mmCIF file with all atom_site columns, C-alpha atoms in Angstrom:
data_model
loop_
_atom_site.group_PDB
_atom_site.id
_atom_site.type_symbol
_atom_site.label_atom_id
_atom_site.label_alt_id
_atom_site.label_comp_id
_atom_site.label_asym_id
_atom_site.label_entity_id
_atom_site.label_seq_id
_atom_site.pdbx_PDB_ins_code
_atom_site.Cartn_x
_atom_site.Cartn_y
_atom_site.Cartn_z
_atom_site.occupancy
_atom_site.B_iso_or_equiv
_atom_site.pdbx_formal_charge
_atom_site.auth_seq_id
_atom_site.auth_comp_id
_atom_site.auth_asym_id
_atom_site.auth_atom_id
_atom_site.pdbx_PDB_model_num
ATOM 1   C CA . MET A 1 1   ? -24.404 25.046  0.787   1.00 62.00 ? 1   MET A CA 1
ATOM 2   C CA . ALA A 1 2   ? -26.193 21.690  1.862   1.00 73.00 ? 2   ALA A CA 1
ATOM 3   C CA . ILE A 1 3   ? -25.470 19.959  -1.219  1.00 76.00 ? 3   ILE A CA 1
ATOM 4   C CA . PRO A 1 4   ? -21.605 20.071  -1.085  1.00 68.00 ? 4   PRO A CA 1
ATOM 5   C CA . ALA A 1 5   ? -21.585 19.083  2.405   1.00 73.00 ? 5   ALA A CA 1
ATOM 6   C CA . ALA A 1 6   ? -23.723 16.233  1.687   1.00 79.00 ? 6   ALA A CA 1
ATOM 7   C CA . ALA A 1 7   ? -21.815 15.132  -1.194  1.00 78.00 ? 7   ALA A CA 1
ATOM 8   C CA . GLY A 1 8   ? -18.577 15.271  1.252   1.00 75.00 ? 8   GLY A CA 1
ATOM 9   C CA . VAL A 1 9   ? -19.942 12.981  3.775   1.00 79.00 ? 9   VAL A CA 1
ATOM 10  C CA . LEU A 1 10  ? -21.221 10.405  1.094   1.00 83.00 ? 10  LEU A CA 1
ATOM 11  C CA . VAL A 1 11  ? -17.479 10.394  -0.349  1.00 79.00 ? 11  VAL A CA 1
ATOM 12  C CA . VAL A 1 12  ? -16.454 10.031  3.160   1.00 77.00 ? 12  VAL A CA 1
ATOM 13  C CA . LEU A 1 13  ? -18.624 7.314   4.245   1.00 80.00 ? 13  LEU A CA 1
ATOM 14  C CA . LEU A 1 14  ? -17.956 5.253   0.703   1.00 81.00 ? 14  LEU A CA 1
ATOM 15  C CA . ALA A 1 15  ? -14.355 5.572   1.422   1.00 76.00 ? 15  ALA A CA 1
ATOM 16  C CA . TRP A 1 16  ? -15.023 3.946   4.686   1.00 73.00 ? 16  TRP A CA 1
ATOM 17  C CA . LEU A 1 17  ? -17.124 1.064   3.424   1.00 77.00 ? 17  LEU A CA 1
ATOM 18  C CA . ALA A 1 18  ? -14.863 0.258   0.610   1.00 73.00 ? 18  ALA A CA 1
ATOM 19  C CA . GLY A 1 19  ? -11.954 -0.630  3.193   1.00 66.00 ? 19  GLY A CA 1
ATOM 20  C CA . PRO A 1 20  ? -8.338  0.006   3.153   1.00 60.00 ? 20  PRO A CA 1
ATOM 21  C CA . GLY A 1 21  ? -7.650  -1.372  -0.407  1.00 63.00 ? 21  GLY A CA 1
ATOM 22  C CA . LEU A 1 22  ? -9.135  2.081   -1.493  1.00 65.00 ? 22  LEU A CA 1
ATOM 23  C CA . LEU A 1 23  ? -6.581  4.307   0.150   1.00 62.00 ? 23  LEU A CA 1
ATOM 24  C CA . GLY A 1 24  ? -3.576  1.705   -0.952  1.00 60.00 ? 24  GLY A CA 1
ATOM 25  C CA . ILE A 1 25  ? -3.620  -0.142  2.384   1.00 58.00 ? 25  ILE A CA 1
ATOM 26  C CA . THR A 1 26  ? -3.409  -3.726  2.118   1.00 58.00 ? 26  THR A CA 1
ATOM 27  C CA . ASN A 1 27  ? -4.139  -6.240  4.856   1.00 55.00 ? 27  ASN A CA 1
ATOM 28  C CA . ASP A 1 28  ? -2.459  -8.906  3.218   1.00 57.00 ? 28  ASP A CA 1
ATOM 29  C CA . ASP A 1 29  ? -0.443  -11.039 5.705   1.00 57.00 ? 29  ASP A CA 1
ATOM 30  C CA . LEU A 1 30  ? 2.990   -11.420 4.673   1.00 57.00 ? 30  LEU A CA 1
ATOM 31  C CA . GLY A 1 31  ? 3.968   -14.463 7.148   1.00 69.00 ? 31  GLY A CA 1
ATOM 32  C CA . ALA A 1 32  ? 6.320   -14.628 9.671   1.00 73.00 ? 32  ALA A CA 1
ATOM 33  C CA . PRO A 1 33  ? 9.690   -12.417 8.855   1.00 82.00 ? 33  PRO A CA 1
ATOM 34  C CA . VAL A 1 34  ? 12.897  -14.605 8.965   1.00 86.00 ? 34  VAL A CA 1
ATOM 35  C CA . GLN A 1 35  ? 16.319  -13.722 7.758   1.00 90.00 ? 35  GLN A CA 1
ATOM 36  C CA . ALA A 1 36  ? 17.144  -15.631 4.386   1.00 90.00 ? 36  ALA A CA 1
ATOM 37  C CA . GLU A 1 37  ? 20.487  -15.361 2.224   1.00 92.00 ? 37  GLU A CA 1
ATOM 38  C CA . VAL A 1 38  ? 20.289  -15.072 -1.326  1.00 93.00 ? 38  VAL A CA 1
ATOM 39  C CA . THR A 1 39  ? 21.624  -18.206 -3.099  1.00 93.00 ? 39  THR A CA 1
ATOM 40  C CA . LYS A 1 40  ? 20.744  -17.191 -6.746  1.00 92.00 ? 40  LYS A CA 1
ATOM 41  C CA . PRO A 1 41  ? 20.799  -13.393 -7.581  1.00 90.00 ? 41  PRO A CA 1
ATOM 42  C CA . ALA A 1 42  ? 18.511  -11.976 -10.392 1.00 89.00 ? 42  ALA A CA 1
ATOM 43  C CA . PRO A 1 43  ? 20.149  -8.952  -12.557 1.00 87.00 ? 43  PRO A CA 1
ATOM 44  C CA . CYS A 1 44  ? 17.253  -6.153  -12.610 1.00 87.00 ? 44  CYS A CA 1
ATOM 45  C CA . ASP A 1 45  ? 17.359  -6.183  -16.550 1.00 87.00 ? 45  ASP A CA 1
ATOM 46  C CA . ASN A 1 46  ? 14.589  -8.760  -16.583 1.00 81.00 ? 46  ASN A CA 1
ATOM 47  C CA . PRO A 1 47  ? 11.146  -7.475  -15.798 1.00 84.00 ? 47  PRO A CA 1
ATOM 48  C CA . ASN A 1 48  ? 10.256  -10.885 -14.238 1.00 86.00 ? 48  ASN A CA 1
ATOM 49  C CA . ALA A 1 49  ? 13.356  -11.235 -11.981 1.00 87.00 ? 49  ALA A CA 1
ATOM 50  C CA . VAL A 1 50  ? 13.193  -14.149 -9.329  1.00 90.00 ? 50  VAL A CA 1
ATOM 51  C CA . GLU A 1 51  ? 15.979  -14.910 -7.058  1.00 91.00 ? 51  GLU A CA 1
ATOM 52  C CA . THR A 1 52  ? 16.672  -17.746 -5.093  1.00 92.00 ? 52  THR A CA 1
ATOM 53  C CA . VAL A 1 53  ? 16.992  -17.786 -0.978  1.00 93.00 ? 53  VAL A CA 1
ATOM 54  C CA . LYS A 1 54  ? 17.354  -20.512 1.702   1.00 92.00 ? 54  LYS A CA 1
ATOM 55  C CA . PHE A 1 55  ? 16.117  -19.616 5.006   1.00 89.00 ? 55  PHE A CA 1
ATOM 56  C CA . THR A 1 56  ? 16.016  -21.852 8.405   1.00 88.00 ? 56  THR A CA 1
ATOM 57  C CA . ILE A 1 57  ? 13.074  -22.251 10.249  1.00 85.00 ? 57  ILE A CA 1
ATOM 58  C CA . ALA A 1 58  ? 12.655  -24.623 13.372  1.00 82.00 ? 58  ALA A CA 1
ATOM 59  C CA . GLY A 1 59  ? 15.994  -25.847 12.517  1.00 85.00 ? 59  GLY A CA 1
ATOM 60  C CA . LYS A 1 60  ? 15.231  -27.007 8.894   1.00 86.00 ? 60  LYS A CA 1
ATOM 61  C CA . THR A 1 61  ? 16.924  -25.085 6.087   1.00 87.00 ? 61  THR A CA 1
ATOM 62  C CA . HIS A 1 62  ? 13.848  -24.544 3.300   1.00 87.00 ? 62  HIS A CA 1
ATOM 63  C CA . GLU A 1 63  ? 14.262  -22.859 -0.096  1.00 90.00 ? 63  GLU A CA 1
ATOM 64  C CA . GLY A 1 64  ? 12.554  -20.386 -1.708  1.00 89.00 ? 64  GLY A CA 1
ATOM 65  C CA . THR A 1 65  ? 11.695  -18.198 -4.742  1.00 91.00 ? 65  THR A CA 1
ATOM 66  C CA . LEU A 1 66  ? 11.770  -14.146 -4.128  1.00 87.00 ? 66  LEU A CA 1
ATOM 67  C CA . ASN A 1 67  ? 9.939   -11.930 -6.886  1.00 86.00 ? 67  ASN A CA 1
ATOM 68  C CA . GLY A 1 68  ? 12.890  -9.222  -6.690  1.00 83.00 ? 68  GLY A CA 1
ATOM 69  C CA . CYS A 1 69  ? 16.408  -8.313  -8.104  1.00 86.00 ? 69  CYS A CA 1
ATOM 70  C CA . GLY A 1 70  ? 19.773  -6.596  -7.337  1.00 86.00 ? 70  GLY A CA 1
ATOM 71  C CA . HIS A 1 71  ? 20.790  -8.664  -4.170  1.00 88.00 ? 71  HIS A CA 1
ATOM 72  C CA . GLY A 1 72  ? 24.313  -10.273 -4.201  1.00 89.00 ? 72  GLY A CA 1
ATOM 73  C CA . GLN A 1 73  ? 25.118  -13.649 -4.091  1.00 91.00 ? 73  GLN A CA 1
ATOM 74  C CA . GLY A 1 74  ? 25.218  -14.633 0.037   1.00 91.00 ? 74  GLY A CA 1
ATOM 75  C CA . GLU A 1 75  ? 23.250  -11.027 0.930   1.00 90.00 ? 75  GLU A CA 1
ATOM 76  C CA . ARG A 1 76  ? 20.764  -11.355 3.715   1.00 92.00 ? 76  ARG A CA 1
ATOM 77  C CA . VAL A 1 77  ? 17.364  -10.196 3.398   1.00 89.00 ? 77  VAL A CA 1
ATOM 78  C CA . GLU A 1 78  ? 14.210  -10.444 5.322   1.00 88.00 ? 78  GLU A CA 1
ATOM 79  C CA . VAL A 1 79  ? 11.236  -11.921 3.892   1.00 86.00 ? 79  VAL A CA 1
ATOM 80  C CA . GLY A 1 80  ? 7.959   -12.905 4.698   1.00 84.00 ? 80  GLY A CA 1
ATOM 81  C CA . VAL A 1 81  ? 7.145   -17.022 5.054   1.00 83.00 ? 81  VAL A CA 1
ATOM 82  C CA . PRO A 1 82  ? 3.750   -18.222 4.306   1.00 79.00 ? 82  PRO A CA 1
ATOM 83  C CA . GLU A 1 83  ? 1.951   -20.008 7.281   1.00 78.00 ? 83  GLU A CA 1
ATOM 84  C CA . PRO A 1 84  ? 1.716   -23.030 7.140   1.00 75.00 ? 84  PRO A CA 1
ATOM 85  C CA . LEU A 1 85  ? 4.781   -23.685 5.409   1.00 74.00 ? 85  LEU A CA 1
ATOM 86  C CA . PRO A 1 86  ? 4.977   -26.881 3.201   1.00 73.00 ? 86  PRO A CA 1
ATOM 87  C CA . ASP A 1 87  ? 7.388   -29.624 4.135   1.00 72.00 ? 87  ASP A CA 1
ATOM 88  C CA . GLN A 1 88  ? 8.989   -29.989 1.137   1.00 74.00 ? 88  GLN A CA 1
ATOM 89  C CA . GLY A 1 89  ? 9.473   -28.011 -2.463  1.00 77.00 ? 89  GLY A CA 1
ATOM 90  C CA . THR A 1 90  ? 10.062  -24.568 -3.236  1.00 81.00 ? 90  THR A CA 1
ATOM 91  C CA . VAL A 1 91  ? 8.443   -21.736 -1.075  1.00 84.00 ? 91  VAL A CA 1
ATOM 92  C CA . THR A 1 92  ? 7.330   -18.808 -2.468  1.00 84.00 ? 92  THR A CA 1
ATOM 93  C CA . VAL A 1 93  ? 8.423   -15.609 -0.436  1.00 85.00 ? 93  VAL A CA 1
ATOM 94  C CA . ARG A 1 94  ? 7.571   -12.197 -0.428  1.00 82.00 ? 94  ARG A CA 1
ATOM 95  C CA . ALA A 1 95  ? 9.885   -9.284  0.741   1.00 81.00 ? 95  ALA A CA 1
ATOM 96  C CA . ALA A 1 96  ? 9.147   -8.566  4.295   1.00 77.00 ? 96  ALA A CA 1
ATOM 97  C CA . ASP A 1 97  ? 7.142   -5.019  5.221   1.00 63.00 ? 97  ASP A CA 1
ATOM 98  C CA . THR A 1 98  ? 9.473   -2.494  5.239   1.00 53.00 ? 98  THR A CA 1
ATOM 99  C CA . SER A 1 99  ? 7.223   -0.241  7.214   1.00 48.00 ? 99  SER A CA 1
ATOM 100 C CA . ALA A 1 100 ? 6.599   -2.182  10.196  1.00 46.00 ? 100 ALA A CA 1
ATOM 101 C CA . GLY A 1 101 ? 4.266   -0.564  12.784  1.00 49.00 ? 101 GLY A CA 1
ATOM 102 C CA . ALA A 1 102 ? 3.039   2.092   10.045  1.00 48.00 ? 102 ALA A CA 1
ATOM 103 C CA . GLN A 1 103 ? 0.030   -0.246  8.942   1.00 54.00 ? 103 GLN A CA 1
ATOM 104 C CA . ASP A 1 104 ? -2.435  0.918   11.909  1.00 60.00 ? 104 ASP A CA 1
ATOM 105 C CA . ALA A 1 105 ? -1.971  4.817   11.232  1.00 67.00 ? 105 ALA A CA 1
ATOM 106 C CA . ARG A 1 106 ? -2.010  4.869   7.358   1.00 67.00 ? 106 ARG A CA 1
ATOM 107 C CA . ARG A 1 107 ? -5.884  4.689   7.216   1.00 70.00 ? 107 ARG A CA 1
ATOM 108 C CA . PRO A 1 108 ? -7.152  7.250   9.565   1.00 76.00 ? 108 PRO A CA 1
ATOM 109 C CA . ILE A 1 109 ? -4.611  9.731   7.828   1.00 79.00 ? 109 ILE A CA 1
ATOM 110 C CA . GLY A 1 110 ? -5.607  8.749   4.539   1.00 77.00 ? 110 GLY A CA 1
ATOM 111 C CA . LEU A 1 111 ? -9.397  9.150   5.378   1.00 78.00 ? 111 LEU A CA 1
ATOM 112 C CA . ALA A 1 112 ? -8.567  12.658  7.477   1.00 82.00 ? 112 ALA A CA 1
ATOM 113 C CA . LEU A 1 113 ? -6.820  14.033  4.121   1.00 85.00 ? 113 LEU A CA 1
ATOM 114 C CA . LEU A 1 114 ? -9.835  12.851  1.933   1.00 82.00 ? 114 LEU A CA 1
ATOM 115 C CA . VAL A 1 115 ? -12.088 14.516  4.543   1.00 82.00 ? 115 VAL A CA 1
ATOM 116 C CA . PHE A 1 116 ? -9.805  17.803  4.495   1.00 87.00 ? 116 PHE A CA 1
ATOM 117 C CA . ALA A 1 117 ? -9.951  17.366  0.466   1.00 87.00 ? 117 ALA A CA 1
ATOM 118 C CA . CYS A 1 118 ? -14.058 16.930  0.686   1.00 82.00 ? 118 CYS A CA 1
ATOM 119 C CA . PHE A 1 119 ? -14.416 20.298  2.851   1.00 84.00 ? 119 PHE A CA 1
ATOM 120 C CA . SER A 1 120 ? -11.649 22.107  0.723   1.00 86.00 ? 120 SER A CA 1
ATOM 121 C CA . GLY A 1 121 ? -13.809 20.899  -2.677  1.00 84.00 ? 121 GLY A CA 1
ATOM 122 C CA . GLY A 1 122 ? -17.056 22.050  -1.126  1.00 81.00 ? 122 GLY A CA 1
ATOM 123 C CA . MET A 1 123 ? -15.714 25.327  0.188   1.00 84.00 ? 123 MET A CA 1
ATOM 124 C CA . PHE A 1 124 ? -14.567 26.024  -3.581  1.00 88.00 ? 124 PHE A CA 1
ATOM 125 C CA . VAL A 1 125 ? -17.963 25.481  -4.765  1.00 83.00 ? 125 VAL A CA 1
ATOM 126 C CA . TYR A 1 126 ? -19.569 27.339  -2.330  1.00 83.00 ? 126 TYR A CA 1
ATOM 127 C CA . LEU A 1 127 ? -17.299 30.447  -2.677  1.00 86.00 ? 127 LEU A CA 1
ATOM 128 C CA . TRP A 1 128 ? -17.789 29.831  -6.629  1.00 86.00 ? 128 TRP A CA 1
ATOM 129 C CA . LEU A 1 129 ? -21.640 30.033  -6.654  1.00 83.00 ? 129 LEU A CA 1
ATOM 130 C CA . SER A 1 130 ? -21.651 32.966  -4.012  1.00 85.00 ? 130 SER A CA 1
ATOM 131 C CA . ILE A 1 131 ? -19.557 35.368  -6.285  1.00 84.00 ? 131 ILE A CA 1
ATOM 132 C CA . PRO A 1 132 ? -22.391 37.510  -7.987  1.00 82.00 ? 132 PRO A CA 1
ATOM 133 C CA . LEU A 1 133 ? -21.908 37.898  -11.505 1.00 78.00 ? 133 LEU A CA 1
ATOM 134 C CA . ARG A 1 134 ? -20.956 41.275  -13.247 1.00 79.00 ? 134 ARG A CA 1
ATOM 135 C CA . PRO A 1 135 ? -21.869 42.368  -16.143 1.00 77.00 ? 135 PRO A CA 1
ATOM 136 C CA . LYS A 1 136 ? -19.420 43.407  -19.187 1.00 78.00 ? 136 LYS A CA 1
ATOM 137 C CA . PRO A 1 137 ? -19.426 46.986  -19.209 1.00 79.00 ? 137 PRO A CA 1
ATOM 138 C CA . ALA A 1 138 ? -20.780 48.446  -22.491 1.00 77.00 ? 138 ALA A CA 1
ATOM 139 C CA . SER A 1 139 ? -18.108 49.590  -24.869 1.00 69.00 ? 139 SER A CA 1
#
């Protein structure tokens, strides 16, 4: 029983030390969220579709490229603009995070699910090893 418990604790500890990337959670800074207007839409038949958007920050209009597709001409989308913003040229922007505010709870929930999975696996091994082997009856 001690070996499965120790293995479960080790897995949880290694997952905690590996950081949020292990559970699919990223801490990437998407920049300041800004409303942008699609100026050049891209069809979704191209796997590397890039759309052109324009946005205004501090009264100055900027142009940016957005890796995405399927938006219509003039459609408003929320994008993350990198900080510091270059004065000239095209800026590469990202789609704004659609789960705003959910980042704080994902890691503890993921780790709790990992703890339950380790506990379940340890209990399975314990029960499997505690079942006595029954000899087959002679025919």
